[in-house]
Amino acid sequence: MDLDGTLLDSRASISSLNHYVLQSALDQGVGLIIATGRRFSSALPYALEFRGNVTVVANNGQVLRSSPTGERISETYISKEAATAVLSLGKKKGHSPLLHVDRFEEGIDILLESPITDDKYHHYSGGDIARTKVVGDLLEHSSDRALVVCYLSLIKEELIELERELLSLPEASEYRTVITKIPGVSYCLEVLEKGVSKWTAIQSYLNISDLNEAGVISFGDELNDKEMLFSSGYGFAMKNAVSSLKEGASYITKYSNNEDGIAMTLLELSLLSFR
């Protein structure tokens, strides 16, 4: 399940009913996977609300780790050439990139060229400078276990134009782009390794666990959930999902993220037993 707009309500909390139903699922041996565009350190506190082992797909599939240990299960990095090309073009066009890196154990998640508290980052970190590091030139860190290059803007059309130019570069064969809206922040253009998605990370989990996609029930609300929803045995777009996701989804929940959508759907499917 995705976090924002899916498992989390508009207050960025897991409701009591969602927690109870999902904890019951864990207790009954059902695997629980949080699949998010967030970095692992941002998703980890939510995983830790549950007793037991929870798998976390972070950075839209670039990293797969387990909770509560934080052990890395799999990872995919953007190539130095692709990261250099993406950073160079964005900076040339006047954008301020954020570079997500896989340095969780070192206490670093994001590299950037000015403090993340600058207005141009639109409160991206909630004002928290922890786990960020200011560097002189991001181009010098394009091979530093790069996970995602991220651009922010309050104007979606600006990112659509940047996306168009990024996809016209020769290196575009190595990466893909996703534009989402971060609630309370801005629009976000992310550049990731091509072929990597939340679903590819989930597939890694399935392979390791000797399971298959037929037994996966997934929930999401944004376009970065598309591969996950369309490839799962049962993929549910949330009632509050973006229209383009609901149009192609096989299933749509009757309830939004503010109406315990995940818990209510699982209860209606009678997948769990309660004493």
Coordinates of N, CA, C and O in Angstrom, one line a residue, residues 67-163:
S67 N 11.7 -3.5 8.0 CA 11.5 -2.9 9.3 C 11.2 -4.0 10.3 O 10.5 -4.9 10.0
P68 N 11.7 -3.9 11.5 CA 12.3 -2.7 12.1 C 13.8 -2.6 11.9 O 14.4 -1.6 12.4
T69 N 14.5 -3.6 11.3 CA 15.9 -3.6 11.3 C 16.5 -2.5 10.3 O 17.7 -2.1 10.5
G70 N 15.8 -2.2 9.3 CA 16.4 -1.3 8.3 C 17.3 -2.0 7.3 O 17.9 -1.3 6.4
E71 N 17.4 -3.3 7.4 CA 18.2 -4.0 6.4 C 17.8 -3.8 5.0 O 16.7 -3.9 4.6
R72 N 18.8 -3.5 4.1 CA 18.6 -3.3 2.7 C 18.4 -4.7 2.1 O 19.2 -5.6 2.2
I73 N 17.4 -4.9 1.3 CA 17.1 -6.1 0.6 C 17.5 -6.0 -0.8 O 18.1 -7.0 -1.4
S74 N 17.2 -4.9 -1.5 CA 17.6 -4.7 -2.9 C 17.7 -3.2 -3.2 O 17.1 -2.4 -2.4
E75 N 18.4 -2.8 -4.2 CA 18.6 -1.4 -4.6 C 18.9 -1.3 -6.0 O 19.4 -2.2 -6.6
T76 N 18.5 -0.2 -6.6 CA 18.9 0.2 -8.0 C 19.3 1.6 -8.0 O 18.5 2.5 -7.6
Y77 N 20.4 1.9 -8.6 CA 20.9 3.3 -8.6 C 20.8 3.9 -10.1 O 21.0 3.1 -11.0
I78 N 20.7 5.2 -10.2 CA 20.8 5.8 -11.5 C 22.2 5.9 -11.9 O 23.1 6.1 -11.1
S79 N 22.5 5.6 -13.2 CA 23.9 5.6 -13.6 C 24.5 7.0 -13.5 O 23.7 8.0 -13.6
K80 N 25.8 7.1 -13.4 CA 26.4 8.4 -13.3 C 26.1 9.2 -14.6 O 25.9 10.5 -14.4
E81 N 26.1 8.6 -15.7 CA 25.9 9.4 -17.0 C 24.5 10.0 -17.0 O 24.3 11.1 -17.4
A82 N 23.5 9.2 -16.6 CA 22.1 9.6 -16.6 C 21.9 10.7 -15.6 O 21.3 11.8 -15.8
A83 N 22.4 10.5 -14.4 CA 22.3 11.5 -13.3 C 22.9 12.8 -13.7 O 22.4 13.9 -13.5
T84 N 24.1 12.8 -14.3 CA 24.8 14.0 -14.7 C 24.0 14.7 -15.8 O 23.9 16.0 -15.7
A85 N 23.4 14.0 -16.7 CA 22.6 14.7 -17.8 C 21.4 15.3 -17.2 O 21.0 16.5 -17.6
V86 N 20.7 14.6 -16.3 CA 19.5 15.2 -15.7 C 19.8 16.4 -14.8 O 19.0 17.4 -14.9
L87 N 20.8 16.3 -14.0 CA 21.2 17.4 -13.2 C 21.6 18.6 -14.0 O 21.2 19.8 -13.7
S88 N 22.4 18.4 -15.0 CA 22.9 19.5 -15.8 C 21.8 20.2 -16.5 O 21.8 21.5 -16.5
L89 N 20.8 19.5 -17.1 CA 19.7 20.2 -17.8 C 18.9 21.0 -16.9 O 18.5 22.1 -17.1
G90 N 18.5 20.3 -15.7 CA 17.7 21.0 -14.8 C 18.3 22.3 -14.3 O 17.6 23.3 -14.2
K91 N 19.6 22.2 -13.9 CA 20.2 23.4 -13.4 C 20.3 24.5 -14.5 O 20.2 25.7 -14.2
K92 N 20.6 24.1 -15.7 CA 20.7 25.0 -16.9 C 19.3 25.8 -17.0 O 19.3 26.9 -17.4
K93 N 18.2 25.1 -16.8 CA 16.9 25.7 -16.9 C 16.5 26.5 -15.7 O 15.3 26.9 -15.6
G94 N 17.4 26.6 -14.7 CA 17.0 27.4 -13.6 C 16.3 26.7 -12.4 O 15.9 27.3 -11.5
H95 N 16.3 25.4 -12.5 CA 15.6 24.6 -11.4 C 16.7 24.2 -10.4 O 17.9 24.1 -10.7
S96 N 16.2 24.0 -9.2 CA 17.1 23.5 -8.1 C 16.8 22.1 -7.7 O 15.8 21.8 -7.1
P97 N 17.7 21.2 -8.1 CA 17.4 19.8 -7.9 C 17.7 19.3 -6.5 O 18.5 19.9 -5.8
L98 N 17.0 18.2 -6.1 CA 17.4 17.5 -4.9 C 17.8 16.1 -5.4 O 17.2 15.5 -6.2
L99 N 18.9 15.6 -4.8 CA 19.4 14.3 -5.2 C 19.2 13.3 -4.0 O 19.9 13.5 -3.0
H100 N 18.3 12.4 -4.1 CA 18.1 11.4 -3.1 C 19.2 10.3 -3.3 O 19.4 9.8 -4.4
V101 N 19.9 10.0 -2.2 CA 21.0 9.0 -2.2 C 20.7 7.9 -1.2 O 20.0 8.1 -0.2
D102 N 21.3 6.7 -1.4 CA 21.1 5.6 -0.5 C 22.2 5.6 0.5 O 23.2 4.7 0.4
R103 N 22.1 6.5 1.5 CA 23.1 6.5 2.5 C 22.4 6.6 3.9 O 22.8 7.3 4.8
F104 N 21.4 5.7 4.0 CA 20.6 5.7 5.3 C 21.5 5.5 6.5 O 21.3 6.1 7.5
E105 N 22.4 4.5 6.4 CA 23.2 4.2 7.6 C 24.1 5.3 8.0 O 24.5 5.4 9.2
E106 N 24.4 6.2 7.1 CA 25.3 7.4 7.4 C 24.4 8.6 7.9 O 25.0 9.6 8.2
G107 N 23.1 8.4 7.9 CA 22.3 9.5 8.3 C 22.0 10.6 7.2 O 21.7 11.7 7.5
I108 N 22.3 10.2 5.9 CA 22.1 11.1 4.8 C 21.1 10.5 3.8 O 21.3 9.4 3.4
D109 N 20.1 11.3 3.4 CA 19.2 10.9 2.4 C 19.1 11.8 1.2 O 18.8 11.3 0.1
I110 N 19.4 13.1 1.4 CA 19.2 14.1 0.4 C 20.5 15.0 0.3 O 20.9 15.5 1.3
L111 N 21.0 15.1 -0.9 CA 22.0 16.1 -1.2 C 21.4 17.2 -2.0 O 20.6 17.0 -2.9
L112 N 21.8 18.5 -1.7 CA 21.3 19.6 -2.4 C 22.4 20.8 -2.3 O 23.3 20.7 -1.5
E113 N 22.2 21.8 -3.1 CA 23.2 22.8 -3.1 C 22.9 24.1 -2.2 O 23.7 25.0 -2.2
S114 N 21.8 24.1 -1.6 CA 21.4 25.1 -0.6 C 20.5 24.5 0.4 O 19.9 23.4 0.2
P115 N 20.4 25.1 1.6 CA 19.6 24.4 2.7 C 18.2 24.1 2.3 O 17.6 24.9 1.5
I116 N 17.7 23.0 2.7 CA 16.4 22.5 2.3 C 15.3 23.4 2.9 O 14.1 23.3 2.5
T117 N 15.7 24.3 3.8 CA 14.7 25.2 4.4 C 14.5 26.4 3.4 O 13.6 27.3 3.7
D118 N 15.2 26.5 2.3 CA 15.0 27.6 1.4 C 13.6 27.5 0.8 O 13.0 26.5 0.6
D119 N 13.0 28.7 0.5 CA 11.6 28.8 0.0 C 11.4 28.0 -1.3 O 10.4 27.5 -1.6
K120 N 12.5 27.9 -2.1 CA 12.4 27.2 -3.4 C 12.1 25.7 -3.2 O 11.7 25.0 -4.2
Y121 N 12.2 25.2 -2.0 CA 11.9 23.7 -1.8 C 10.5 23.5 -1.2 O 10.2 22.4 -0.9
H122 N 9.8 24.6 -1.0 CA 8.4 24.6 -0.7 C 8.1 23.7 0.5 O 7.1 22.9 0.5
H123 N 8.9 23.8 1.5 CA 8.6 23.1 2.8 C 8.7 21.5 2.5 O 7.9 20.8 3.1
Y124 N 9.5 21.1 1.6 CA 9.6 19.7 1.2 C 9.9 18.8 2.4 O 9.3 17.7 2.5
S125 N 10.7 19.2 3.3 CA 11.1 18.4 4.4 C 10.4 18.7 5.7 O 10.7 18.2 6.8
G126 N 9.4 19.6 5.6 CA 8.7 20.1 6.8 C 9.6 20.9 7.7 O 9.4 21.1 8.9
G127 N 10.7 21.5 7.1 CA 11.6 22.3 7.9 C 12.7 21.5 8.6 O 13.5 22.1 9.2
D128 N 12.7 20.2 8.4 CA 13.6 19.4 9.1 C 14.9 19.2 8.2 O 14.8 18.7 7.1
I129 N 16.0 19.7 8.7 CA 17.3 19.6 7.9 C 18.0 18.3 8.2 O 19.1 18.1 7.6
A130 N 17.5 17.5 9.2 CA 18.2 16.2 9.5 C 18.2 15.4 8.2 O 17.3 15.4 7.4
R131 N 19.3 14.6 8.1 CA 19.4 13.7 7.0 C 19.6 14.4 5.6 O 19.4 13.7 4.6
T132 N 19.8 15.7 5.6 CA 20.2 16.4 4.4 C 21.6 16.9 4.5 O 22.1 17.1 5.6
K133 N 22.2 17.1 3.3 CA 23.6 17.6 3.3 C 23.7 18.6 2.1 O 23.4 18.2 1.0
V134 N 24.2 19.7 2.4 CA 24.5 20.7 1.4 C 25.9 20.5 0.8 O 26.9 20.4 1.6
V135 N 26.0 20.4 -0.5 CA 27.2 20.2 -1.2 C 27.4 21.4 -2.2 O 26.5 22.1 -2.5
G136 N 28.7 21.6 -2.6 CA 29.0 22.7 -3.5 C 28.4 22.5 -4.9 O 27.8 23.4 -5.5
D137 N 28.5 21.3 -5.5 CA 28.0 21.0 -6.8 C 27.5 19.6 -6.9 O 28.2 18.6 -6.7
L138 N 26.2 19.4 -7.1 CA 25.6 18.1 -7.2 C 26.2 17.2 -8.3 O 26.2 16.0 -8.2
L139 N 26.7 17.9 -9.3 CA 27.3 17.1 -10.4 C 28.5 16.3 -10.0 O 28.8 15.3 -10.6
E140 N 29.1 16.7 -8.9 CA 30.2 16.0 -8.4 C 29.8 14.7 -7.6 O 30.6 13.9 -7.1
H141 N 28.5 14.6 -7.4 CA 27.9 13.5 -6.6 C 27.0 12.6 -7.4 O 26.2 11.8 -6.9
S142 N 27.1 12.7 -8.7 CA 26.2 11.9 -9.6 C 26.4 10.4 -9.5 O 25.5 9.7 -10.0
S143 N 27.5 10.0 -9.0 CA 27.7 8.5 -8.8 C 27.7 8.1 -7.4 O 28.1 7.0 -7.0
D144 N 27.1 9.0 -6.5 CA 27.1 8.7 -5.1 C 25.8 8.0 -4.7 O 25.0 8.5 -3.9
R145 N 25.7 6.7 -5.2 CA 24.5 5.9 -4.9 C 23.2 6.7 -5.1 O 22.3 6.7 -4.3
A146 N 23.1 7.3 -6.3 CA 22.0 8.2 -6.6 C 20.7 7.3 -6.8 O 20.7 6.4 -7.6
L147 N 19.7 7.7 -6.1 CA 18.4 7.0 -6.3 C 17.4 7.8 -7.1 O 16.8 7.2 -8.1
V148 N 17.2 9.0 -6.8 CA 16.2 9.8 -7.5 C 16.7 11.3 -7.6 O 17.2 11.8 -6.7
V149 N 16.5 11.8 -8.8 CA 16.7 13.3 -9.0 C 15.3 13.9 -8.9 O 14.4 13.5 -9.6
C150 N 15.1 14.9 -8.1 CA 13.8 15.5 -7.8 C 13.8 17.0 -8.1 O 14.7 17.7 -7.7
Y151 N 12.7 17.4 -8.8 CA 12.5 18.8 -9.0 C 11.1 19.2 -8.5 O 10.2 18.5 -8.7
L152 N 11.0 20.4 -7.9 CA 9.8 20.8 -7.3 C 9.3 22.1 -7.9 O 10.1 22.9 -8.4
S153 N 8.0 22.3 -8.0 CA 7.4 23.5 -8.5 C 6.0 23.6 -8.1 O 5.3 22.6 -8.0
L154 N 5.5 24.9 -7.8 CA 4.1 25.1 -7.5 C 3.3 25.1 -8.8 O 2.1 25.0 -8.8
I155 N 4.0 25.2 -10.0 CA 3.3 25.2 -11.3 C 3.6 23.9 -12.0 O 4.7 23.7 -12.5
K156 N 2.6 23.1 -12.2 CA 2.7 21.8 -12.8 C 3.3 21.9 -14.2 O 4.1 21.1 -14.6
E157 N 2.8 22.9 -14.9 CA 3.2 23.1 -16.3 C 4.7 23.3 -16.5 O 5.3 22.8 -17.5
E158 N 5.4 23.9 -15.5 CA 6.8 24.0 -15.5 C 7.5 22.7 -15.5 O 8.5 22.5 -16.2
L159 N 7.0 21.8 -14.7 CA 7.6 20.4 -14.6 C 7.3 19.6 -15.8 O 8.1 18.8 -16.2
I160 N 6.1 19.8 -16.4 CA 5.8 19.1 -17.6 C 6.7 19.5 -18.7 O 7.2 18.6 -19.5
E161 N 7.1 20.8 -18.8 CA 8.0 21.2 -19.8 C 9.4 20.7 -19.6 O 10.1 20.2 -20.5
L162 N 9.8 20.7 -18.3 CA 11.1 20.1 -18.0 C 11.2 18.6 -18.3 O 12.2 18.1 -18.8
E163 N 10.1 17.9 -17.9 CA 10.0 16.5 -18.2 C 10.2 16.3 -19.7 O 10.9 15.3 -20.1

